[in-house]
Structures are given as structure tokens and as C-alpha cells.
Tab-separated table of C-alpha atoms in Angstrom:
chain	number	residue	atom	x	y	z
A	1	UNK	CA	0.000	0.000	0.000
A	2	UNK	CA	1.146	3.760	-0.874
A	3	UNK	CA	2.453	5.979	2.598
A	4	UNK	CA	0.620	8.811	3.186
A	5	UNK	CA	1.458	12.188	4.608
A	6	UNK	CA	-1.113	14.274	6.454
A	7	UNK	CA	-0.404	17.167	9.195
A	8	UNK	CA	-0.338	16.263	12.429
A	9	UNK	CA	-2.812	18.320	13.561
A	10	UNK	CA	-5.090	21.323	12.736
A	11	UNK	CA	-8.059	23.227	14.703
A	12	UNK	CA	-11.537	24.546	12.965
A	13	UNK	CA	-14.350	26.949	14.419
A	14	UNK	CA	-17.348	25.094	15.315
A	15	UNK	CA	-19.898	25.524	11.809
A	16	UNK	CA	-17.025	26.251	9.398
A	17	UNK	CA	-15.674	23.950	7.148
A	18	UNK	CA	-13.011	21.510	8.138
A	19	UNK	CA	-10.340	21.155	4.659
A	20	UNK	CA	-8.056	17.916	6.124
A	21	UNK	CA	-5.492	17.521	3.453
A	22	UNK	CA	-3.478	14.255	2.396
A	23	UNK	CA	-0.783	13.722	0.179
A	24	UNK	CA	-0.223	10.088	-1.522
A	25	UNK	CA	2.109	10.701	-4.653
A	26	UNK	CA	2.903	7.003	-4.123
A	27	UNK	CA	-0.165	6.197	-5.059
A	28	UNK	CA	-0.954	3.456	-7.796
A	29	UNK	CA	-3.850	3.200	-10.681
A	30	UNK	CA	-5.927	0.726	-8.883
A	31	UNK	CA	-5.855	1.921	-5.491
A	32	UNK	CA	-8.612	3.544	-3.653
A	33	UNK	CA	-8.165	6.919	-1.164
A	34	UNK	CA	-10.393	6.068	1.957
A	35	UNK	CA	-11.064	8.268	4.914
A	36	UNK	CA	-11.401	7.015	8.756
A	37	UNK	CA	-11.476	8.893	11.759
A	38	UNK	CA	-11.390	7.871	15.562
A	39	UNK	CA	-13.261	9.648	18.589
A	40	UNK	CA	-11.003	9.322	21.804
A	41	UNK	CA	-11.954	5.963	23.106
A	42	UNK	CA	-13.730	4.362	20.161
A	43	UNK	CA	-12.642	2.630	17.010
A	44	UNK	CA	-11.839	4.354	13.781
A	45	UNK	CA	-15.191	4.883	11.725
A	46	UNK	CA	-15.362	4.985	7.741
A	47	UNK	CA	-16.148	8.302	6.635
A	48	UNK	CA	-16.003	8.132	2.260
A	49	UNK	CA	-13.523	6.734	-0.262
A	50	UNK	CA	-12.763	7.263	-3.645
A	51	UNK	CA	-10.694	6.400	-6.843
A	52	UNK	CA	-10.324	9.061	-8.868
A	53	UNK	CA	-13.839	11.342	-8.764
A	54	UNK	CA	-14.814	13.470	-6.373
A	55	UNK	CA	-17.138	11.854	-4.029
A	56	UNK	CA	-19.571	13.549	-1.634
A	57	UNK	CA	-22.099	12.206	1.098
A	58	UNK	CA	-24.084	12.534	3.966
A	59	UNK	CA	-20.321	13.284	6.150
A	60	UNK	CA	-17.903	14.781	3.696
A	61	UNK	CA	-16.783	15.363	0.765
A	62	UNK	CA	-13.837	14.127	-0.883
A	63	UNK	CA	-11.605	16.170	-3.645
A	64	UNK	CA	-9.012	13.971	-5.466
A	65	UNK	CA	-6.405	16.123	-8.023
A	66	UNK	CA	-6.021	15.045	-11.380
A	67	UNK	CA	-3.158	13.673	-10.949
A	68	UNK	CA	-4.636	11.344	-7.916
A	69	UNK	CA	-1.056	12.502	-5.731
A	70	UNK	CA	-2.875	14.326	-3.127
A	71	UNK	CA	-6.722	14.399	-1.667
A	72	UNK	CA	-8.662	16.758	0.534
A	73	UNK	CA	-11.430	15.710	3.018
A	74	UNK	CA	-13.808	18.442	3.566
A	75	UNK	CA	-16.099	18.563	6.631
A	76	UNK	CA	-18.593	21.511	5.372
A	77	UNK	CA	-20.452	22.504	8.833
A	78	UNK	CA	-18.061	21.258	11.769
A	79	UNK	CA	-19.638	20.623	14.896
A	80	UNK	CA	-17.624	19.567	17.776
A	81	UNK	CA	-18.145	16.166	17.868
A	82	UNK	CA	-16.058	16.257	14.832
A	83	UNK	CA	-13.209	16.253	17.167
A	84	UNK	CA	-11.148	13.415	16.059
A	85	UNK	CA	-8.258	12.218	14.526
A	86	UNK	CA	-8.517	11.474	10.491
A	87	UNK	CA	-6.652	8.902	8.870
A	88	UNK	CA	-6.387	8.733	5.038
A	89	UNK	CA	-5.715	5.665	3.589
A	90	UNK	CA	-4.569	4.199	0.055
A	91	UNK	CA	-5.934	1.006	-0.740
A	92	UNK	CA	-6.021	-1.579	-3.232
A	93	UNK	CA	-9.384	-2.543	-4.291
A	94	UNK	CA	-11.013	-5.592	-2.548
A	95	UNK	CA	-11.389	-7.476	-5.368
A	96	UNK	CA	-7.597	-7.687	-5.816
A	97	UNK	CA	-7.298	-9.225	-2.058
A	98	UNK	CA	-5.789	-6.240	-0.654
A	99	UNK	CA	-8.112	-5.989	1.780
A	100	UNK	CA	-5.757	-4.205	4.658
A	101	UNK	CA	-6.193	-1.235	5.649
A	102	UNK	CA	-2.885	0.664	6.971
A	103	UNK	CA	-3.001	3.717	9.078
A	104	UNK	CA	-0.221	6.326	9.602
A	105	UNK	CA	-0.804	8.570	12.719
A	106	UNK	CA	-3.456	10.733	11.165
A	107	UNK	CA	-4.572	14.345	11.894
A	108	UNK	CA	-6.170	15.580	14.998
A	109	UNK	CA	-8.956	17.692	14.608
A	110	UNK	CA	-9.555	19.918	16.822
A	111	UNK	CA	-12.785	21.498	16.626
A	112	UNK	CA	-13.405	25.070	18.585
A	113	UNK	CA	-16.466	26.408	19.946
B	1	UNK	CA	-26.169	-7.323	18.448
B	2	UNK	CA	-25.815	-4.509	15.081
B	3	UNK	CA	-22.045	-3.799	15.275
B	4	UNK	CA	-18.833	-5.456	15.930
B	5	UNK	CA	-18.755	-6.501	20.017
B	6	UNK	CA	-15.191	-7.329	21.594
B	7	UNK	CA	-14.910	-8.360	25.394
B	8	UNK	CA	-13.556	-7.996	27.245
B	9	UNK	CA	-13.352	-4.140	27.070
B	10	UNK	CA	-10.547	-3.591	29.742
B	11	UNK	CA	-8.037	-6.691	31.099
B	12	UNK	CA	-5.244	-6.090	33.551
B	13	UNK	CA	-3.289	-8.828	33.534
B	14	UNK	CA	0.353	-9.998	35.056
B	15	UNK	CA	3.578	-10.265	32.974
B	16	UNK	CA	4.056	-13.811	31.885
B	17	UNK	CA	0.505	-14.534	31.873
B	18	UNK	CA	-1.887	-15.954	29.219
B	19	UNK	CA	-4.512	-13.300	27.480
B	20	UNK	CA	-7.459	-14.584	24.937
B	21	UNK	CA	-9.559	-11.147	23.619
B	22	UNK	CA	-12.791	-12.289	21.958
B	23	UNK	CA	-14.343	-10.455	18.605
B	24	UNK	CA	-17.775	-11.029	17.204
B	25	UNK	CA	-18.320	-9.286	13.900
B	26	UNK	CA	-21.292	-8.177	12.159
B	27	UNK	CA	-23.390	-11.074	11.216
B	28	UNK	CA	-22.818	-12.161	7.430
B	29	UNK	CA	-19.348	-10.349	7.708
B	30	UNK	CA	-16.783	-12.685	6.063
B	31	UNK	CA	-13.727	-11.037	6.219
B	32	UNK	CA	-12.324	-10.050	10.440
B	33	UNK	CA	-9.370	-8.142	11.064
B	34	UNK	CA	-7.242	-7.331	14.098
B	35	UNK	CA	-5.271	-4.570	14.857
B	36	UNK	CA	-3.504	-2.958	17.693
B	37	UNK	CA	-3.449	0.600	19.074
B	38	UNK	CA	-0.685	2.006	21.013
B	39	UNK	CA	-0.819	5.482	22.977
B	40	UNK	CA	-0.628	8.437	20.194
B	41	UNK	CA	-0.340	5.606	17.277
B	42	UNK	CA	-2.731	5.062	14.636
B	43	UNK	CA	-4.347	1.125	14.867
B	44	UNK	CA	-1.451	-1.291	13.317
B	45	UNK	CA	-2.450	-4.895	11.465
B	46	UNK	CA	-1.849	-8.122	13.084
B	47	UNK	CA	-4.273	-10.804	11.371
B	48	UNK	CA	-7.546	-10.888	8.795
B	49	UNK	CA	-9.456	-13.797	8.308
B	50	UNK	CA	-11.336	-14.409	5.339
B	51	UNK	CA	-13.784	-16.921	6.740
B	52	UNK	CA	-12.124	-19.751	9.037
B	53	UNK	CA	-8.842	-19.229	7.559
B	54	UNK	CA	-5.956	-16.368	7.923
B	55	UNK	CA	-5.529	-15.038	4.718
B	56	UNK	CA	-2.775	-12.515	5.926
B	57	UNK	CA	-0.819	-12.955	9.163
B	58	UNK	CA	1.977	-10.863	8.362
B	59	UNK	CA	1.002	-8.061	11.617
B	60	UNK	CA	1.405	-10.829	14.109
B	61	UNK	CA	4.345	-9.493	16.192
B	62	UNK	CA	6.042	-12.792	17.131
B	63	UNK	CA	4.582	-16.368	18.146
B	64	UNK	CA	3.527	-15.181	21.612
B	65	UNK	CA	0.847	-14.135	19.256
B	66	UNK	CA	-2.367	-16.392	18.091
B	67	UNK	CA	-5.730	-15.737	16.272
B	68	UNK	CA	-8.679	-18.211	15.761
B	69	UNK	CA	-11.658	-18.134	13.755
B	70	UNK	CA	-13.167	-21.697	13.874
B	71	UNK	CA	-16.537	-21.228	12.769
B	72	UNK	CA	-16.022	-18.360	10.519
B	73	UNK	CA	-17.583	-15.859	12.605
B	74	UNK	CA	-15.996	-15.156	16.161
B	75	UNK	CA	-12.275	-14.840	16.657
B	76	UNK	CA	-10.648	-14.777	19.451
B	77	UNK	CA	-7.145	-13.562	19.638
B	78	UNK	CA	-4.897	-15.178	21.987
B	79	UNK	CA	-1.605	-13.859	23.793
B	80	UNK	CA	0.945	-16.145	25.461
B	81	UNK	CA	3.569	-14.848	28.126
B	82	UNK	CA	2.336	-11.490	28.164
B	83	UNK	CA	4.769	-8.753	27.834
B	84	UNK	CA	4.576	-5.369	29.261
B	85	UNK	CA	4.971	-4.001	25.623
B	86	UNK	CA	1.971	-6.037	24.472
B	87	UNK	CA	-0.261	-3.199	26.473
B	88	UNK	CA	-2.166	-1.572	23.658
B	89	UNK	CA	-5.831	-1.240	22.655
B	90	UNK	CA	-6.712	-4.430	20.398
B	91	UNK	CA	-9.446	-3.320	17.490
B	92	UNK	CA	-11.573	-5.722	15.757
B	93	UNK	CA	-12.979	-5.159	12.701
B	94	UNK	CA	-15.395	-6.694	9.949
B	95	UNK	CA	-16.454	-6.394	6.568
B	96	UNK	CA	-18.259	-8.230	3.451
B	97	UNK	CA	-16.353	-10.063	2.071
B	98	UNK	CA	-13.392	-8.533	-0.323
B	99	UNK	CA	-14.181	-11.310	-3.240
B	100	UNK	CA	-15.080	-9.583	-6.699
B	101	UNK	CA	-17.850	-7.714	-6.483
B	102	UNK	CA	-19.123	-7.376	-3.461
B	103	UNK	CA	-18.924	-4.134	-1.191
B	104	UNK	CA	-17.403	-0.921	-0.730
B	105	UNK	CA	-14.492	-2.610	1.074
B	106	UNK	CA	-15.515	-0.506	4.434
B	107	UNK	CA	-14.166	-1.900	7.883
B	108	UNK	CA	-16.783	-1.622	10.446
B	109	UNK	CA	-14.439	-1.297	14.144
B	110	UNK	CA	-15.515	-2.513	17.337
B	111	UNK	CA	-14.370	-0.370	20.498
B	112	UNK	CA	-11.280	-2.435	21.243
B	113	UNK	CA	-10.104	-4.286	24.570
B	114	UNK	CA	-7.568	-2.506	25.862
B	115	UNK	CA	-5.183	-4.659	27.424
B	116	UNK	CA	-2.737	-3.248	29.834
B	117	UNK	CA	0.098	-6.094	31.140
B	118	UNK	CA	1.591	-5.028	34.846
């Protein structure tokens, strides 16, 4: 599976959008960007995923480039229970058997009031 | 129950001493993973079943480490001679399973047993 890079951390007033950005230059034609994220004290939670389109829905949306080497996960009206941290992810499609998922350390979100 | 359930959801246990963590996935979930959490650390494969058998074992640490999955549906992940570097949080997940064609390939979590070795 491709590495990821994402910032350690950022912070977001409560009801403005959250932009969480990932880069994956690494990243190969048939694998999949996914999105997780993990409230203190629970397990990581799937938020959207994508190949190459943009994909939006009821949580986020999802902006891929062109080029696929970077993604941004957009939170459009935080609240804060959207404190978390968010952990992109490059995966191969099921179908192929890689059906792993391999987190990095992610990006705390810290959401403001 | 609707999501993944692991017990037990916090076990203190001795160094030296045996551990087994049990996972029961979604029902009609195929494919189980385990993974383990350290402080600060982002979860970390171990094992995923795709069925009864381990189709990847490649996270195990060592071969203090041991998962099960008899029946195809609960696992139960087993830990001889507990180390004090074995505390963690241990995360079970499930999913449909990754053959052709079926599902988004999303990994539904349980909320872990966090083990913590004195």
C-alpha cells in the first residue's frame, strides 16, 4: 500500500468547514483513497472513499487532483463532535485481495467552539 | 447485536501470563481483522481472516501471538507470556467479504479491549 502524509494536527471553528489535506504521490492506478477517523476511546469509523472522482455524502466530501497525488477531506459545517483524529488511507481494491487497511498517525482535529 | 462486540473491554493482567480477547463481527461479515493501538499511534495490522482461515498474518508481532476463527464468525485472539509491551488497545474489525464484487471494502471497528500487562 502507498504511505501517506497528512499534518499532524489542525483546529476549525465550530460551523465552518473543516479542509483535512493528504498527500499520496505514491499512489498506484488501482488503489482507492479512503477516509477514517477515531473519537477518543472508540474505534476508527469509515467516513467516504474514492478512486479518482470526487465523491460527496451525507459526512464529507472528498476532492481527489487530477493527478490522484494528493486528496482533501472536507467537513462543510463542523460541529464539535467532529473532534477526532482522520486517517487517510490508500488502498487496493477488494477485489484484488488487498483488503488491509494501513493507518499512519493521522490528523487531529480539533474542533473550537 | 448490530455492530462489531469485543470483550472484554478492559483486562489487567500480570507479565508472563496468558490473554485470549474475543471479537464477534457483524453477522454475514466474512472477512475479520485485528489490529492494535498504542498510545498516540494510529491502529497497526496483526491478522484478517477471510472466513475460518488467515488469509494474511503478516502483523502478528512474534509467536507469543495467536488468532482463531473456527466457525467463521468469532475470533478470538490469543496472547501467550504477556509482555509489558503487548499493552495496547486491540481493534476488531469486519467487513463483506473482499471477493469480486461485493462491497465498498468498508471496515466496520468494534471499540477495542484494551489490554494493559503489569
Amino acid at each position: 500500500d502507498a504511505k501517506t502524509t497528512q499534518p499532524t494536527s489542525m483546529d476549525c471553528a465550530e460551523g465552518r468547514a473543516a479542509n483535512l489535506p493528504c498527500n499520496h504521490s505514491t499512489i498506484s492506478g488501482n488503489e482507492y483513497v479512503y477516509w477514517y477517523r477515531q473519537i477518543h476511546s472508540q474505534g476508527p469509523q469509515y467516513i467516504i472513499h474514492g478512486l479518482k472522482n470526487n465523491e460527496t455524502n451525507e459526512m464529507a466530501s472528498l476532492i481527489i487532483t487530477e493527478d490522484r497525488k494528493s486528496s482533501t477531506l472536507i467537513l462543510p459545517h463542523t460541529t464539535l463532535r467532529d473532534t477526532a483524529v482522520y486517517y487517510c488511507i490508500v488502498r487496493g481494491i477488494p477485489q484484488t485481495g488487498a483488503n488491509n487497511l494501513f493507518f499512519g498517525t493521522g490528523t487531529r482535529l480539533t474542533v473550537i467552539p | 447485536g448490530a455492530g462489531v462486540s469485543q470483550t472484554p473491554s478492559n483486562k489487567v493482567t500480570e507479565k508472563g501470563k496468558y490473554v485470549e480477547l474475543r471479537c464477534d463481527p457483524i453477522s454475514g461479515h466474512t472477512a475479520l481483522y485485528w489490529y492494535r493501538q498504542s498510545l498516540g499511534q494510529g491502529p497497526e495490522f496483526l491478522i484478517y481472516f477471510q472466513g475460518t482461515g488467515a488469509a494474511d498474518d503478516s502483523g502478528l508481532p512474534n509467536d507469543r501471538f495467536f488468532a482463531v476463527r473456527p466457525e467463521g464468525s468469532v475470533s478470538t485472539l490469543k496472547i501467550q507470556r504477556t509482555e509489558r509491551g503487548d499493552s495496547a488497545v486491540y481493534l476488531c474489525a469486519s467487513s463483506l467479504t473482499g471477493l469480486a464484487g461485493a462491497g465498498t471494502g468498508e471496515l466496520f471497528f468494534g471499540e477495542g479491549s484494551r489490554l494493559t500487562v503489569l
